CSV table of C-alpha atoms and ligand atoms in Angstrom, one decimal:
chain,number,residue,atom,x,y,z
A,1,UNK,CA,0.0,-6.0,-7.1
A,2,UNK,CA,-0.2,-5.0,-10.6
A,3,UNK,CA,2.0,-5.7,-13.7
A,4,UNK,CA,4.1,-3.2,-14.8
A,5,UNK,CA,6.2,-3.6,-18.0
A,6,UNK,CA,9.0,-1.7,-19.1
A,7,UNK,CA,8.9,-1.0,-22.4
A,8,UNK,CA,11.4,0.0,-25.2
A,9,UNK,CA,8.4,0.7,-27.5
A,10,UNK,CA,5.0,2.0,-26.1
A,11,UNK,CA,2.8,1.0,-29.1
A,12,UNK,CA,4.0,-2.4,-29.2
A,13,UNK,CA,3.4,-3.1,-25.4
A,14,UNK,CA,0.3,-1.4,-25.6
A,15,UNK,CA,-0.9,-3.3,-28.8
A,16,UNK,CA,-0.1,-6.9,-26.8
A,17,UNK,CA,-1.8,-5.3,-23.3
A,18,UNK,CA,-5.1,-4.8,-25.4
A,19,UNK,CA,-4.6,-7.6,-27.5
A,20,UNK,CA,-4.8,-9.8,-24.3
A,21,UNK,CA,-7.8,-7.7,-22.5
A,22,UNK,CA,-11.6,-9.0,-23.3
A,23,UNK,CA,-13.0,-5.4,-23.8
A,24,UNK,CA,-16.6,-3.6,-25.0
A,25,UNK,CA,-14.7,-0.2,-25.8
A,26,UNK,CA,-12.1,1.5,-24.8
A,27,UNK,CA,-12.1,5.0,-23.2
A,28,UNK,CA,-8.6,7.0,-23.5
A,29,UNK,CA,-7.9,10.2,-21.5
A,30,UNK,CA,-5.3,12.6,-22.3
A,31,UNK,CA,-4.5,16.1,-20.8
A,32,UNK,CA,-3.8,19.1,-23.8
A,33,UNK,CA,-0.2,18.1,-23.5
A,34,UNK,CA,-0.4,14.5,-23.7
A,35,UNK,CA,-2.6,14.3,-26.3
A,36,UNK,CA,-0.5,16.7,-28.5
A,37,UNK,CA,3.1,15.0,-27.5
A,38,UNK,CA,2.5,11.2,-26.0
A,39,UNK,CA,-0.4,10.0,-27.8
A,40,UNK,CA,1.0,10.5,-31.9
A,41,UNK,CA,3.3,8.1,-30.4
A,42,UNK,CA,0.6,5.2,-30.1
A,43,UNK,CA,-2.2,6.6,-32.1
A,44,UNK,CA,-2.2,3.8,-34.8
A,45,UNK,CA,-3.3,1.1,-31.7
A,46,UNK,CA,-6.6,1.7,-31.0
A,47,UNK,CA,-9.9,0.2,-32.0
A,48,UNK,CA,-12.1,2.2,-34.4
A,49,UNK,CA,-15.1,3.0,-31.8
A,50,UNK,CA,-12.9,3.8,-28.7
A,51,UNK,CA,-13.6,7.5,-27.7
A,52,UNK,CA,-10.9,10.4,-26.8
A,53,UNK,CA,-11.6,12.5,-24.1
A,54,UNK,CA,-9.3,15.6,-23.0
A,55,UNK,CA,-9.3,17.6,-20.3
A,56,UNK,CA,-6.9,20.6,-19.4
A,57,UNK,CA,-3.2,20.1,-18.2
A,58,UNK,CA,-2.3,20.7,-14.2
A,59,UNK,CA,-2.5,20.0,-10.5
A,60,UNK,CA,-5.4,23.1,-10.3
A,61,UNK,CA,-7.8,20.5,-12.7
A,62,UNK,CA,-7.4,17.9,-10.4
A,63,UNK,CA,-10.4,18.2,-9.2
A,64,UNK,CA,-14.4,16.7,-8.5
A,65,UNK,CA,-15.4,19.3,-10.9
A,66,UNK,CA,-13.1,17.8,-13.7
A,67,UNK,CA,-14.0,13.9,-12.5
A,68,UNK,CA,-17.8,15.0,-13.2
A,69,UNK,CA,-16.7,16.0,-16.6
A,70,UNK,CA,-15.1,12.4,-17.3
A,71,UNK,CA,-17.7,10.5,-16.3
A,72,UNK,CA,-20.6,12.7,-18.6
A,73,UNK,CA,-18.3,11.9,-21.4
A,74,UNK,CA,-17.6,8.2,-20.1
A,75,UNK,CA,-21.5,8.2,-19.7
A,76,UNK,CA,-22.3,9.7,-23.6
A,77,UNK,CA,-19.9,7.2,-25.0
A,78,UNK,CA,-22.3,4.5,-23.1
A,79,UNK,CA,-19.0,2.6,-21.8
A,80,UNK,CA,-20.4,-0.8,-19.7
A,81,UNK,CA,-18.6,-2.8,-17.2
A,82,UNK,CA,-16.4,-4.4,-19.7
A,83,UNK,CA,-15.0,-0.8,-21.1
A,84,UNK,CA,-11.6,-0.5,-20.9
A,85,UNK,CA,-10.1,2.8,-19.1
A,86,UNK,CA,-6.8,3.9,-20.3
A,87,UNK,CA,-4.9,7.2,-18.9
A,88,UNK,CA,-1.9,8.7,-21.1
A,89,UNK,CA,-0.5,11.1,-18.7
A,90,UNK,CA,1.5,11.9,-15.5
A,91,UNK,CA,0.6,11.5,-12.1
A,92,UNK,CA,-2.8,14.5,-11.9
A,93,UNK,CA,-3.9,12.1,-15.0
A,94,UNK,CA,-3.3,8.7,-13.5
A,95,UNK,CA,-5.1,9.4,-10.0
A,96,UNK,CA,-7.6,11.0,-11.5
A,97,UNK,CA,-8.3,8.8,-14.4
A,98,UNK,CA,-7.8,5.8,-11.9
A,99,UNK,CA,-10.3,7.1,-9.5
A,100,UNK,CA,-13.2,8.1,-12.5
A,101,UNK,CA,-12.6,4.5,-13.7
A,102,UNK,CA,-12.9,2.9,-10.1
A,103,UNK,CA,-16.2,4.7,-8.9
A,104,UNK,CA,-17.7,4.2,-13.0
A,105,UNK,CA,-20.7,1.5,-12.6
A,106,UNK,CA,-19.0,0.7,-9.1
A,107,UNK,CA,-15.6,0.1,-11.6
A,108,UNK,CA,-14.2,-0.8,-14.6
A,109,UNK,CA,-10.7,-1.8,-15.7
A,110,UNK,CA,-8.1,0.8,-16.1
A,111,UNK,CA,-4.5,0.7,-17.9
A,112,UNK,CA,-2.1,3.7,-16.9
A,113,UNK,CA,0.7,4.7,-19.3
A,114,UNK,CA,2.7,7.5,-17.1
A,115,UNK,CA,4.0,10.0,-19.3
A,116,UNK,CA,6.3,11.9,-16.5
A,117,UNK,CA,9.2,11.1,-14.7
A,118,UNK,CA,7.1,11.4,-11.5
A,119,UNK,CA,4.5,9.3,-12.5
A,120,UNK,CA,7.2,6.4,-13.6
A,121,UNK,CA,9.0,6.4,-10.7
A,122,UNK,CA,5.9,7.2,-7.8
A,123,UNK,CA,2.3,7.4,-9.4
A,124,UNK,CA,2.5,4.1,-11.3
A,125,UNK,CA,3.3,1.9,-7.9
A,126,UNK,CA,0.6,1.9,-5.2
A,127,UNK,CA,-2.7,1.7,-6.4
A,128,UNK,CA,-3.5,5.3,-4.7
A,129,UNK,CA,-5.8,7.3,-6.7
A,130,UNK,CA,-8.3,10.7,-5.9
A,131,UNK,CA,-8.3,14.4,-6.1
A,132,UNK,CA,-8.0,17.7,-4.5
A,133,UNK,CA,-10.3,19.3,-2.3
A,134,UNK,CA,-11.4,22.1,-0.9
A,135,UNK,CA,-7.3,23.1,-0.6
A,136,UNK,CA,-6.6,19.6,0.3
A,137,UNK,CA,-3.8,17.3,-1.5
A,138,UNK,CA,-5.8,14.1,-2.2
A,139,UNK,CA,-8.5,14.6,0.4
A,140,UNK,CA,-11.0,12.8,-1.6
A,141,UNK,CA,-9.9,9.2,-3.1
A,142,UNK,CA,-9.4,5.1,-2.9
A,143,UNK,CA,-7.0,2.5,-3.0
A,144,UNK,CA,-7.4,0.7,-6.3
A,145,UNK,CA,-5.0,-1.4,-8.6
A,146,UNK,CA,-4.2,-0.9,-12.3
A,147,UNK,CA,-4.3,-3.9,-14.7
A,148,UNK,CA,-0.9,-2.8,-16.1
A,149,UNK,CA,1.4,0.0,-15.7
A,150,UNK,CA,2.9,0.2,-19.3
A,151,UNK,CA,6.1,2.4,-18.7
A,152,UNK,CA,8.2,4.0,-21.4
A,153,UNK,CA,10.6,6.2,-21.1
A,154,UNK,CA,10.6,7.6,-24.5
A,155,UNK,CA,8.1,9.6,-23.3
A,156,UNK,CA,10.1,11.9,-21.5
A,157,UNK,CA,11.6,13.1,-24.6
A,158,UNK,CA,9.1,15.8,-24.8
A,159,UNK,CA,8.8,16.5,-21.3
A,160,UNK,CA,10.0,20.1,-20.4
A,161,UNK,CA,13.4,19.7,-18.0
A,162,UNK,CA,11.0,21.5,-15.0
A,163,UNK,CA,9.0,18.6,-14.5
A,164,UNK,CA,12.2,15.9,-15.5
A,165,UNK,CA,13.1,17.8,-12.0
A,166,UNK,CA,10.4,17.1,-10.1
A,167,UNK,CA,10.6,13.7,-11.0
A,168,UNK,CA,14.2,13.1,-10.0
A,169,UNK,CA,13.3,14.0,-6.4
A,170,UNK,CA,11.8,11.2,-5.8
A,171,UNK,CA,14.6,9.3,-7.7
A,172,UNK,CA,16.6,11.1,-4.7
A,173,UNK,CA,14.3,10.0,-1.7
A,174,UNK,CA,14.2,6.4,-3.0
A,175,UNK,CA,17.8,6.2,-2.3
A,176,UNK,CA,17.8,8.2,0.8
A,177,UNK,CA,14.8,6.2,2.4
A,178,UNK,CA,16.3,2.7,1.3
A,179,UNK,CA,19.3,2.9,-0.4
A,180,UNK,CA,23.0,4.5,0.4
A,181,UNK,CA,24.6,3.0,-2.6
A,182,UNK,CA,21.7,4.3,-5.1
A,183,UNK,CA,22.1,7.6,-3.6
A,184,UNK,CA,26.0,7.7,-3.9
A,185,UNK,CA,25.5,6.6,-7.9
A,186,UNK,CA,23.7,9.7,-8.6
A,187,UNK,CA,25.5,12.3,-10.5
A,188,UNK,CA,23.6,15.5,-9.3
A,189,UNK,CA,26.1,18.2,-11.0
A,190,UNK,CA,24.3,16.1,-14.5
A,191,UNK,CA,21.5,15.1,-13.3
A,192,UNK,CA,19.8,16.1,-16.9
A,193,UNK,CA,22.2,13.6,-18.3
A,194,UNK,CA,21.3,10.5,-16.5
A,195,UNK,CA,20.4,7.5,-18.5
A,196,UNK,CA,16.7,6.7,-17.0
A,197,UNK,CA,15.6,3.5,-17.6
A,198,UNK,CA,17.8,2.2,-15.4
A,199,UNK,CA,16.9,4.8,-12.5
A,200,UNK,CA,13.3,4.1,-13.4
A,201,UNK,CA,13.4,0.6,-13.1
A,202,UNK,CA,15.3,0.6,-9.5
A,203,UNK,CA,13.1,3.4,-8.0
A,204,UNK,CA,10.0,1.7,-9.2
A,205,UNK,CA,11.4,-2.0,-7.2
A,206,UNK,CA,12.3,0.0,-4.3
A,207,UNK,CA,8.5,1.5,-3.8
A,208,UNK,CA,7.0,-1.9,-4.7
A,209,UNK,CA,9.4,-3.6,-1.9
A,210,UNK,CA,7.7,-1.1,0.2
A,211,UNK,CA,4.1,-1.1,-1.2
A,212,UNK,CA,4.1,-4.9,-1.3
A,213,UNK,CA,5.4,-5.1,2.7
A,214,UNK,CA,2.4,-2.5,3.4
A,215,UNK,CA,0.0,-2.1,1.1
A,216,UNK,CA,-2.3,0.4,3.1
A,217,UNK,CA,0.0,2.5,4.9
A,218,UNK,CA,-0.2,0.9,8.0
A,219,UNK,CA,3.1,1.3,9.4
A,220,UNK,CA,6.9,0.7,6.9
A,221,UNK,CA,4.9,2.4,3.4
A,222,UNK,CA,5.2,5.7,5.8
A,223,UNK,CA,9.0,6.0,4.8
A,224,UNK,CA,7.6,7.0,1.1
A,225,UNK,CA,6.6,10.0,3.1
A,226,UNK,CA,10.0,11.2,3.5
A,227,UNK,CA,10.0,14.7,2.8
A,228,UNK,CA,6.6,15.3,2.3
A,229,UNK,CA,4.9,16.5,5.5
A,230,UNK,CA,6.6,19.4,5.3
A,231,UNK,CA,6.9,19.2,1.2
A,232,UNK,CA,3.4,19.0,0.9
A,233,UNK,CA,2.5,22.1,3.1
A,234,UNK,CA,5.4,23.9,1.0
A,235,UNK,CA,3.3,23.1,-1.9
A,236,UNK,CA,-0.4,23.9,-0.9
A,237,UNK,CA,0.8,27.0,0.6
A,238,UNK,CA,2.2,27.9,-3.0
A,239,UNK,CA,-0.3,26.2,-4.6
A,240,UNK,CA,-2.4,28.6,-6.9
A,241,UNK,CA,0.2,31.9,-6.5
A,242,UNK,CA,2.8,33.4,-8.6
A,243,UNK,CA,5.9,31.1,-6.8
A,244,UNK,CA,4.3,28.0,-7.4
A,245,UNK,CA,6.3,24.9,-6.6
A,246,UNK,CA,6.4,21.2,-8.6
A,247,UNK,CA,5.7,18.7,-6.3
A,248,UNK,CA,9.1,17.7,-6.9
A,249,UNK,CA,10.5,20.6,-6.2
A,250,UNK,CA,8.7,21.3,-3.1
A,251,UNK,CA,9.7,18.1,-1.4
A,252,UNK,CA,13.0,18.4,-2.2
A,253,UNK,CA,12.9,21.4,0.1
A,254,UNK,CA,10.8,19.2,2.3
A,255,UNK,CA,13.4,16.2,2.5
A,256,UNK,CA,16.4,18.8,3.4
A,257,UNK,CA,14.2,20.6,6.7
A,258,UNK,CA,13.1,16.9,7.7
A,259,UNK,CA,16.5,15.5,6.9
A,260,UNK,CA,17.7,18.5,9.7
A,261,UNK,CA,14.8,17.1,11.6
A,262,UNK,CA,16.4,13.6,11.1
A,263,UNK,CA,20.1,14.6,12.5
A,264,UNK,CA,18.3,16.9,15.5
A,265,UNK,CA,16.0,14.3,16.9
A,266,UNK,CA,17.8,10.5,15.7
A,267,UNK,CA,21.4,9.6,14.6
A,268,UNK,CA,21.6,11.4,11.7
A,269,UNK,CA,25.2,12.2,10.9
A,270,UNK,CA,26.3,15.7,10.7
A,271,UNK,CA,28.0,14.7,7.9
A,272,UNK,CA,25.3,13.3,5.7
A,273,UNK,CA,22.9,16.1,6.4
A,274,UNK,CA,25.3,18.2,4.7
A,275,UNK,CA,25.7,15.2,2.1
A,276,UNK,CA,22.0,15.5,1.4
A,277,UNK,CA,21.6,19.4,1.5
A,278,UNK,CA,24.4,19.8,-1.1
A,279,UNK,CA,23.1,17.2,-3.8
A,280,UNK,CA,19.1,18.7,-3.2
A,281,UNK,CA,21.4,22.4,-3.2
A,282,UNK,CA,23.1,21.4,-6.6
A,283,UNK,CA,20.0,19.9,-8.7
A,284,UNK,CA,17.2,22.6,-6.8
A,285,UNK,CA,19.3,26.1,-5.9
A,286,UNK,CA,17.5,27.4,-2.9
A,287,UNK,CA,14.2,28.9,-2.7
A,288,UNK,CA,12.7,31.8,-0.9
A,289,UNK,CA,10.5,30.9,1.8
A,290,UNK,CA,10.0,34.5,3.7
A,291,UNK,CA,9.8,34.8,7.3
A,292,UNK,CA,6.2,35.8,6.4
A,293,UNK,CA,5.1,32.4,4.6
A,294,UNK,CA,5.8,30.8,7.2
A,295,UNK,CA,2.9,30.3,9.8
A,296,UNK,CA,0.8,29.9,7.2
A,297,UNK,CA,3.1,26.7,5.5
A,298,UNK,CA,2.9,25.5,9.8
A,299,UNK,CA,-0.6,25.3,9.6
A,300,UNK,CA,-0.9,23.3,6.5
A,301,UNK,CA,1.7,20.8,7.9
A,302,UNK,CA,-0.7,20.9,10.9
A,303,UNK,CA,-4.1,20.6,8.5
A,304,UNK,CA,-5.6,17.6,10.2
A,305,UNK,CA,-4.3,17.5,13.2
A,306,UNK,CA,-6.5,19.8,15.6
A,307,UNK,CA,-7.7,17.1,17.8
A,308,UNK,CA,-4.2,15.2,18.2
A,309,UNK,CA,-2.3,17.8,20.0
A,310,UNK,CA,0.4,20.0,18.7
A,311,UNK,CA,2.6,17.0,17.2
A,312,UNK,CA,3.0,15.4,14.0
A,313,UNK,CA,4.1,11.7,12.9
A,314,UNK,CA,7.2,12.6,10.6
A,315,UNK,CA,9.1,9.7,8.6
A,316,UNK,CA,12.9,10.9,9.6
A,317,UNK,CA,16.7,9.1,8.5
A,318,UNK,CA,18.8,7.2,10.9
A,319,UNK,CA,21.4,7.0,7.9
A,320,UNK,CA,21.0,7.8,4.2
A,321,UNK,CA,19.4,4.6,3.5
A,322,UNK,CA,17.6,3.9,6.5
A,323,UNK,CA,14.2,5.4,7.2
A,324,UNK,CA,12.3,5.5,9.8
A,325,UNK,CA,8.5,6.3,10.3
A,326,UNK,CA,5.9,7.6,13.4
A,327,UNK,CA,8.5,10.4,15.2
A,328,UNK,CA,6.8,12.7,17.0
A,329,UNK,CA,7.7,16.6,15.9
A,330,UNK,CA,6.1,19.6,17.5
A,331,UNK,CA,5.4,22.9,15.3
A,332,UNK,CA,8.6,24.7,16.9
A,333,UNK,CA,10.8,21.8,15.5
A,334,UNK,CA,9.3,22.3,12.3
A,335,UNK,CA,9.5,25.9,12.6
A,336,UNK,CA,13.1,25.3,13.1
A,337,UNK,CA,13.9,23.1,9.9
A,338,UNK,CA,12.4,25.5,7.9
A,339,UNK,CA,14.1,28.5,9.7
A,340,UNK,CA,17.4,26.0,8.7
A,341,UNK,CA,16.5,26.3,5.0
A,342,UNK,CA,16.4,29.9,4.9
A,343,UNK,CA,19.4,30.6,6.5
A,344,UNK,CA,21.3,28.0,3.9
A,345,UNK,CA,23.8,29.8,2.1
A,346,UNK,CA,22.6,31.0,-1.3
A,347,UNK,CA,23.6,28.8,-4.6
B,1,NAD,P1,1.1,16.2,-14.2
B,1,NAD,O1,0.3,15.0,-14.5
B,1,NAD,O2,0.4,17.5,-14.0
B,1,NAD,O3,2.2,16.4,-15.4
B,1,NAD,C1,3.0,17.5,-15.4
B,1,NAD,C2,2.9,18.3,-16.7
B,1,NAD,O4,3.6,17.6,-17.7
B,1,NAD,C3,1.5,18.5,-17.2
B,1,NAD,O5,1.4,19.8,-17.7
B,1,NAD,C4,1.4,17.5,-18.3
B,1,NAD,O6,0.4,17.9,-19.3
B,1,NAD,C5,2.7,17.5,-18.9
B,1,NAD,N1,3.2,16.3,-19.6
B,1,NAD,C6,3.0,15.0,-19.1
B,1,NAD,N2,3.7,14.2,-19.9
B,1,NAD,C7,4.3,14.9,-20.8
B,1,NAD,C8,5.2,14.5,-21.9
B,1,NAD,N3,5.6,13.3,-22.0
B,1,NAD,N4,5.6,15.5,-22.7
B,1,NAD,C9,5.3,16.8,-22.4
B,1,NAD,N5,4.5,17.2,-21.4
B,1,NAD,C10,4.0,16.2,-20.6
B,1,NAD,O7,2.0,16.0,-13.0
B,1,NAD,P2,3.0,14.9,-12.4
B,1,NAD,O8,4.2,15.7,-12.0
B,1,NAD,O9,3.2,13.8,-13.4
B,1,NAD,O10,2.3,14.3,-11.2
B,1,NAD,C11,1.9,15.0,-10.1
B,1,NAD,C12,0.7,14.4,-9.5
B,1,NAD,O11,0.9,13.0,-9.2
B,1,NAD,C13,0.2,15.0,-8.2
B,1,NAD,O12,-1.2,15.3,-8.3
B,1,NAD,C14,0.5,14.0,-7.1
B,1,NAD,O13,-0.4,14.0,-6.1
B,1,NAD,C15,0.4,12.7,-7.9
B,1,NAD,N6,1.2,11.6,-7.3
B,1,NAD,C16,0.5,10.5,-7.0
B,1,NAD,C17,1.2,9.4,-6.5
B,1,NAD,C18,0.5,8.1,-6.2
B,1,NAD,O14,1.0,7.3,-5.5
B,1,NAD,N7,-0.7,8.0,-6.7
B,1,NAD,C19,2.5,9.5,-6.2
B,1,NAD,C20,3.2,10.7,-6.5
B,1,NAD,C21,2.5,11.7,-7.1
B,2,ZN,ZN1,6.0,12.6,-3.8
């Protein structure tokens, strides 16, 4: 698995990355944001011919059409084999960086330095990389490892409290797929307030325990899934309109319906669902899924699944902290959980 170091100071760590890399050139992408707000802060470190490329900020550019883009302008700055790829950006710019940089010349070395809280705590660990298509999350892609992950959490000084949000949901599922007591330390009334490194550090251990045990999602990396079957429909289905949800903030609505699923179909107290509903409540309010949305959010869970039956594989809770994968779920059970989020009482 790849290095990752935490850094206090992302010009330093990235100086001594480089400085121990045997490199022709170095190729640095950045999205409009990144390049105006992350990459002032480590300007000053990079050789003299190394070439810049930017491409527009967002999940809509994450795209073939945008990859073709990167690797003309990889191509004109004549990078070889021994160019060094480095991504300055969240999670769209890591998987896509990651994937132009794997299929370049059959591929060349990348660094990723995430610049979001998702990316830090999810993106960074697990050596998945690709793009959208055709409507599809990640339809197109390969597993592939980093060099280093450099990650700095000064970074997220700039980053608009929307996206610190969608972060900290998967700060929330790392504790609820593997830890009680990191759930129970989280202060969700101040969530803004939390002290990150820390929570960084511990989420990032907690998916490369996982990652490490199962490195192609054969069977345990499922539990990262938590959430997300139904999450991920939630967010397609709102991809490109006017009540578009961050990944974060969809799967948080995904982890309450599949952690209704959890205390329907296994052990999952009564208790603790309304343990987990109230701290996803508190940091999320609710959203307005209408009665409407919803066959259309069914079939995306559904997507690939016209030749297996009616029933999906869901990653469900015995306990907070104990996750389990491959339980079977038919469309009326997911119906249901969603039809339980909409009749949650209003924040
Ligand atoms: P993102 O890369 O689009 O970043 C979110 C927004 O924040 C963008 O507008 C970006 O320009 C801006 N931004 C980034 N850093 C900033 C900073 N420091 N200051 C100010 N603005 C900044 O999205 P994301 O939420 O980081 O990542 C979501 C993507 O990550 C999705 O495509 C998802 O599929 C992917 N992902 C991948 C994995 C994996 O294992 N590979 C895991 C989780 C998520
Ligand atoms: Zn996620």
């Amino acid at each position: 698995m790849n290095a990752i170091i935490f850094s206090e100071n992302a010009s330093v760590d990235l100086t001594a990355v480089l400085g121990e890399l045997n490199y022709s050139s170095l190729f640095i992408l950045t999205d409009e944001n990144t390049k105006e707000y992350c990459l002032p802060l480590v300007e000053e470190v990079f050789p003299s011919n190394s070439t810049f490329f930017t491409i527009a900020p967002g999940e809509k550019h994450k795209t073939m059409a945008t990859c073709l883009q990167i690797w003309a302008a990889m191509t004109a700055a004549q990078l070889d084999r021994k160019a060094l790829f480095l991504n300055i950006g969240g999670g769209v710019l890591g998987d896509m960086g990651g994937f132009c940089a794997s299929l370049y010349k059959r591929g060349i070395r990348f660094i990723n330095m995430p610049t979001t809280l998702l990316s830090q705590v999810d993106a960074s660990v697990g050596g998945k990389l690709g793009v959208d298509f055709e409507g599809l999350k990640n339809h197109l892609g390969v597993f592939n490892e980093p060099e280093t992950v450099i990650v700095a959490s000064e970074f997220l000084k700039t980053l608009p409290e929307q996206e610190l949000r969608s972060g900290y949901a998967e700060i929330i599922k790392h504790g609820l797929i593997r830890d009680k007591t990191y759930f129970e330390s989280l202060d969700f009334e101040h969530w803004k307030d939390s002290f990150w490194t820390p929570l960084i550090h511990h989420s990032v251990e907690i998916k490369r325990a996982v990652v490490k045990e199962d490195p192609k999602e054969a069977g345990l990396r499922k539990i990262l899934n938590f959430g997300h079957t139904i999450g991920h429909a939630l967010e397609t289905y709102f991809l490109d309109g006017p009540r578009h949800l961050l990944h974060g903030e969809a799967i948080a609505i995904g982890m309450i319906c599949e952690a209704w699923l959890s205390h329907k179909k296994l052990n999952l107290s009564e208790t603790e669902l309304r343990q987990i509903q109230a701290a996803f409540l508190k940091v999320y309010g609710n959203v307005e899924i209408l009665d409407t949305d919803v066959p259309d959010v069914l079939d995306f869970c559904l997507q690939d699944k016209k030749n297996e039956g009616k029933e999906l594989m869901f990653s469900l809770l015995n306990s907070i902290g104990d996750c389990t994968y491959n339980i079977p779920v038919t469309r009326e059970e997911i119906q249901q959980a969603i039809q339980y989020y909409q009749n949650l009482p209003q924040t």
